[in-house]
Amino acid sequence: MTPRAITAAARVSLAIAVGAVLFLATTRQPLPDLAALSDKANHALAFAVLAFLADFSFPRARFGLAKAAALLAFGVAIEAVQHFLPWREASAMDVVADLAGIALYALAAPFVTKLPLLRAGRP
């Protein structure tokens, strides 16, 4: 794959993932298959994936404070929205779990970006 194709695929995937996370965070319907994992593990996994996609969506900048802060702001925004939904509950621990997922990707990023398929997506 060319670097442009990897970036385009990452950006489309990021948009889909953000939409899916937002839907899952605000839906009234419980999703039993996803509930099998703990809620905090779901948050951490979701934000690790979002961090990966954000990193490859904007490959000219390394994964650092700007990307992490944007993702964390998204997590805080989700909790703010949930605060106003009667069928959902906001939780500071969810934001901590989001941060854990972001940190997990930050720790893995130096290794992930060296994978042959993904290395082409980095300048």
PDB file of C-alpha atoms in Angstrom:
ATOM      1  CA  MET A   1       0.000   0.000   0.000  1.00  0.00           C
ATOM      2  CA  THR A   2       1.143   3.510  -0.693  1.00  0.00           C
ATOM      3  CA  PRO A   3       1.499   6.060   2.114  1.00  0.00           C
ATOM      4  CA  ARG A   4      -1.474   7.995   0.726  1.00  0.00           C
ATOM      5  CA  ALA A   5      -3.637   4.864   0.698  1.00  0.00           C
ATOM      6  CA  ILE A   6      -2.704   4.050   4.294  1.00  0.00           C
ATOM      7  CA  THR A   7      -3.506   7.605   5.393  1.00  0.00           C
ATOM      8  CA  ALA A   8      -6.816   7.588   3.515  1.00  0.00           C
ATOM      9  CA  ALA A   9      -7.795   4.215   4.965  1.00  0.00           C
ATOM     10  CA  ALA A  10      -6.852   5.385   8.465  1.00  0.00           C
ATOM     11  CA  ARG A  11      -8.896   8.574   8.107  1.00  0.00           C
ATOM     12  CA  VAL A  12     -11.993   6.758   6.883  1.00  0.00           C
ATOM     13  CA  SER A  13     -11.572   4.179   9.648  1.00  0.00           C
ATOM     14  CA  LEU A  14     -11.104   6.922  12.242  1.00  0.00           C
ATOM     15  CA  ALA A  15     -14.320   8.651  11.171  1.00  0.00           C
ATOM     16  CA  ILE A  16     -16.219   5.362  11.341  1.00  0.00           C
ATOM     17  CA  ALA A  17     -14.696   4.483  14.726  1.00  0.00           C
ATOM     18  CA  VAL A  18     -15.496   7.916  16.199  1.00  0.00           C
ATOM     19  CA  GLY A  19     -19.079   7.543  14.993  1.00  0.00           C
ATOM     20  CA  ALA A  20     -19.334   4.018  16.394  1.00  0.00           C
ATOM     21  CA  VAL A  21     -17.898   5.027  19.778  1.00  0.00           C
ATOM     22  CA  LEU A  22     -20.234   8.007  19.958  1.00  0.00           C
ATOM     23  CA  PHE A  23     -23.212   5.806  19.068  1.00  0.00           C
ATOM     24  CA  LEU A  24     -22.266   3.150  21.620  1.00  0.00           C
ATOM     25  CA  ALA A  25     -21.730   5.806  24.294  1.00  0.00           C
ATOM     26  CA  THR A  26     -25.138   7.382  23.776  1.00  0.00           C
ATOM     27  CA  THR A  27     -27.436   4.547  22.737  1.00  0.00           C
ATOM     28  CA  ARG A  28     -30.315   3.478  24.913  1.00  0.00           C
ATOM     29  CA  GLN A  29     -29.952  -0.146  23.849  1.00  0.00           C
ATOM     30  CA  PRO A  30     -27.488  -2.382  25.682  1.00  0.00           C
ATOM     31  CA  LEU A  31     -25.206  -4.335  23.375  1.00  0.00           C
ATOM     32  CA  PRO A  32     -24.656  -7.696  25.068  1.00  0.00           C
ATOM     33  CA  ASP A  33     -21.707  -8.845  22.933  1.00  0.00           C
ATOM     34  CA  LEU A  34     -19.697  -5.745  23.866  1.00  0.00           C
ATOM     35  CA  ALA A  35     -20.802  -5.901  27.492  1.00  0.00           C
ATOM     36  CA  ALA A  36     -18.959  -9.206  27.936  1.00  0.00           C
ATOM     37  CA  LEU A  37     -15.770  -7.244  28.591  1.00  0.00           C
ATOM     38  CA  SER A  38     -15.700  -4.903  31.537  1.00  0.00           C
ATOM     39  CA  ASP A  39     -16.845  -1.366  30.842  1.00  0.00           C
ATOM     40  CA  LYS A  40     -13.400   0.041  31.635  1.00  0.00           C
ATOM     41  CA  ALA A  41     -11.696  -2.506  29.358  1.00  0.00           C
ATOM     42  CA  ASN A  42     -14.110  -1.461  26.583  1.00  0.00           C
ATOM     43  CA  HIS A  43     -13.094   2.169  27.105  1.00  0.00           C
ATOM     44  CA  ALA A  44      -9.379   1.374  27.115  1.00  0.00           C
ATOM     45  CA  LEU A  45      -9.620  -0.815  24.014  1.00  0.00           C
ATOM     46  CA  ALA A  46     -11.733   1.734  22.136  1.00  0.00           C
ATOM     47  CA  PHE A  47      -9.327   4.573  22.873  1.00  0.00           C
ATOM     48  CA  ALA A  48      -6.253   2.486  22.042  1.00  0.00           C
ATOM     49  CA  VAL A  49      -7.825   1.800  18.636  1.00  0.00           C
ATOM     50  CA  LEU A  50      -8.782   5.475  18.215  1.00  0.00           C
ATOM     51  CA  ALA A  51      -5.204   6.467  19.104  1.00  0.00           C
ATOM     52  CA  PHE A  52      -3.825   4.058  16.508  1.00  0.00           C
ATOM     53  CA  LEU A  53      -6.176   5.398  13.847  1.00  0.00           C
ATOM     54  CA  ALA A  54      -5.503   9.032  14.781  1.00  0.00           C
ATOM     55  CA  ASP A  55      -1.771   8.421  14.610  1.00  0.00           C
ATOM     56  CA  PHE A  56      -1.940   6.971  11.097  1.00  0.00           C
ATOM     57  CA  SER A  57      -4.559   9.510   9.971  1.00  0.00           C
ATOM     58  CA  PHE A  58      -2.050  12.308  10.503  1.00  0.00           C
ATOM     59  CA  PRO A  59       1.318  10.663   9.862  1.00  0.00           C
ATOM     60  CA  ARG A  60       3.452  13.802   9.548  1.00  0.00           C
ATOM     61  CA  ALA A  61       3.298  14.298  13.318  1.00  0.00           C
ATOM     62  CA  ARG A  62       4.408  11.612  15.737  1.00  0.00           C
ATOM     63  CA  PHE A  63       1.958  10.420  18.357  1.00  0.00           C
ATOM     64  CA  GLY A  64       2.337  12.991  21.088  1.00  0.00           C
ATOM     65  CA  LEU A  65       0.549  15.488  23.249  1.00  0.00           C
ATOM     66  CA  ALA A  66      -1.619  17.028  20.505  1.00  0.00           C
ATOM     67  CA  LYS A  67      -3.088  13.728  19.338  1.00  0.00           C
ATOM     68  CA  ALA A  68      -3.457  12.399  22.883  1.00  0.00           C
ATOM     69  CA  ALA A  69      -5.131  15.613  24.073  1.00  0.00           C
ATOM     70  CA  ALA A  70      -7.596  15.564  21.178  1.00  0.00           C
ATOM     71  CA  LEU A  71      -8.565  11.991  21.995  1.00  0.00           C
ATOM     72  CA  LEU A  72      -8.861  12.731  25.698  1.00  0.00           C
ATOM     73  CA  ALA A  73     -11.047  15.751  24.908  1.00  0.00           C
ATOM     74  CA  PHE A  74     -13.302  13.426  22.896  1.00  0.00           C
ATOM     75  CA  GLY A  75     -13.535  11.114  25.913  1.00  0.00           C
ATOM     76  CA  VAL A  76     -14.413  14.002  28.217  1.00  0.00           C
ATOM     77  CA  ALA A  77     -17.011  15.230  25.699  1.00  0.00           C
ATOM     78  CA  ILE A  78     -18.628  11.785  25.665  1.00  0.00           C
ATOM     79  CA  GLU A  79     -18.894  11.843  29.449  1.00  0.00           C
ATOM     80  CA  ALA A  80     -20.367  15.355  29.320  1.00  0.00           C
ATOM     81  CA  VAL A  81     -23.027  14.184  26.872  1.00  0.00           C
ATOM     82  CA  GLN A  82     -23.747  11.114  29.000  1.00  0.00           C
ATOM     83  CA  HIS A  83     -24.268  13.364  32.017  1.00  0.00           C
ATOM     84  CA  PHE A  84     -27.348  14.814  30.301  1.00  0.00           C
ATOM     85  CA  LEU A  85     -28.770  11.486  29.091  1.00  0.00           C
ATOM     86  CA  PRO A  86     -31.164   9.958  31.627  1.00  0.00           C
ATOM     87  CA  TRP A  87     -30.327   6.413  30.487  1.00  0.00           C
ATOM     88  CA  ARG A  88     -26.547   6.895  30.766  1.00  0.00           C
ATOM     89  CA  GLU A  89     -24.200   7.844  33.566  1.00  0.00           C
ATOM     90  CA  ALA A  90     -21.062   9.959  33.348  1.00  0.00           C
ATOM     91  CA  SER A  91     -17.982   8.640  35.101  1.00  0.00           C
ATOM     92  CA  ALA A  92     -14.578  10.110  35.781  1.00  0.00           C
ATOM     93  CA  MET A  93     -13.232   6.548  35.847  1.00  0.00           C
ATOM     94  CA  ASP A  94     -14.320   6.146  32.230  1.00  0.00           C
ATOM     95  CA  VAL A  95     -12.061   9.071  31.347  1.00  0.00           C
ATOM     96  CA  VAL A  96      -9.242   7.386  33.277  1.00  0.00           C
ATOM     97  CA  ALA A  97      -9.868   4.208  31.257  1.00  0.00           C
ATOM     98  CA  ASP A  98      -9.819   6.285  28.043  1.00  0.00           C
ATOM     99  CA  LEU A  99      -6.491   7.741  29.123  1.00  0.00           C
ATOM    100  CA  ALA A 100      -5.183   4.248  29.847  1.00  0.00           C
ATOM    101  CA  GLY A 101      -6.045   3.180  26.288  1.00  0.00           C
ATOM    102  CA  ILE A 102      -4.320   6.252  24.863  1.00  0.00           C
ATOM    103  CA  ALA A 103      -1.258   5.564  27.030  1.00  0.00           C
ATOM    104  CA  LEU A 104      -1.252   1.920  25.952  1.00  0.00           C
ATOM    105  CA  TYR A 105      -1.058   2.974  22.314  1.00  0.00           C
ATOM    106  CA  ALA A 106       1.574   5.615  23.112  1.00  0.00           C
ATOM    107  CA  LEU A 107       3.740   2.880  24.633  1.00  0.00           C
ATOM    108  CA  ALA A 108       3.139   0.540  21.687  1.00  0.00           C
ATOM    109  CA  ALA A 109       3.507   3.190  18.955  1.00  0.00           C
ATOM    110  CA  PRO A 110       7.287   2.874  18.506  1.00  0.00           C
ATOM    111  CA  PHE A 111       6.815  -0.830  17.769  1.00  0.00           C
ATOM    112  CA  VAL A 112       3.573  -0.566  15.772  1.00  0.00           C
ATOM    113  CA  THR A 113       5.002   2.047  13.410  1.00  0.00           C
ATOM    114  CA  LYS A 114       7.873  -0.305  12.562  1.00  0.00           C
ATOM    115  CA  LEU A 115       5.601  -3.066  11.251  1.00  0.00           C
ATOM    116  CA  PRO A 116       6.353  -3.470   7.519  1.00  0.00           C
ATOM    117  CA  LEU A 117       2.795  -2.837   6.299  1.00  0.00           C
ATOM    118  CA  LEU A 118       2.375   0.264   8.442  1.00  0.00           C
ATOM    119  CA  ARG A 119       5.882   1.667   8.076  1.00  0.00           C
ATOM    120  CA  ALA A 120       4.948   2.797   4.563  1.00  0.00           C
ATOM    121  CA  GLY A 121       2.340   5.102   6.092  1.00  0.00           C
ATOM    122  CA  ARG A 122       4.983   7.123   7.955  1.00  0.00           C
ATOM    123  CA  PRO A 123       7.043   9.855   6.286  1.00  0.00           C
TER     124      PRO A 123
END
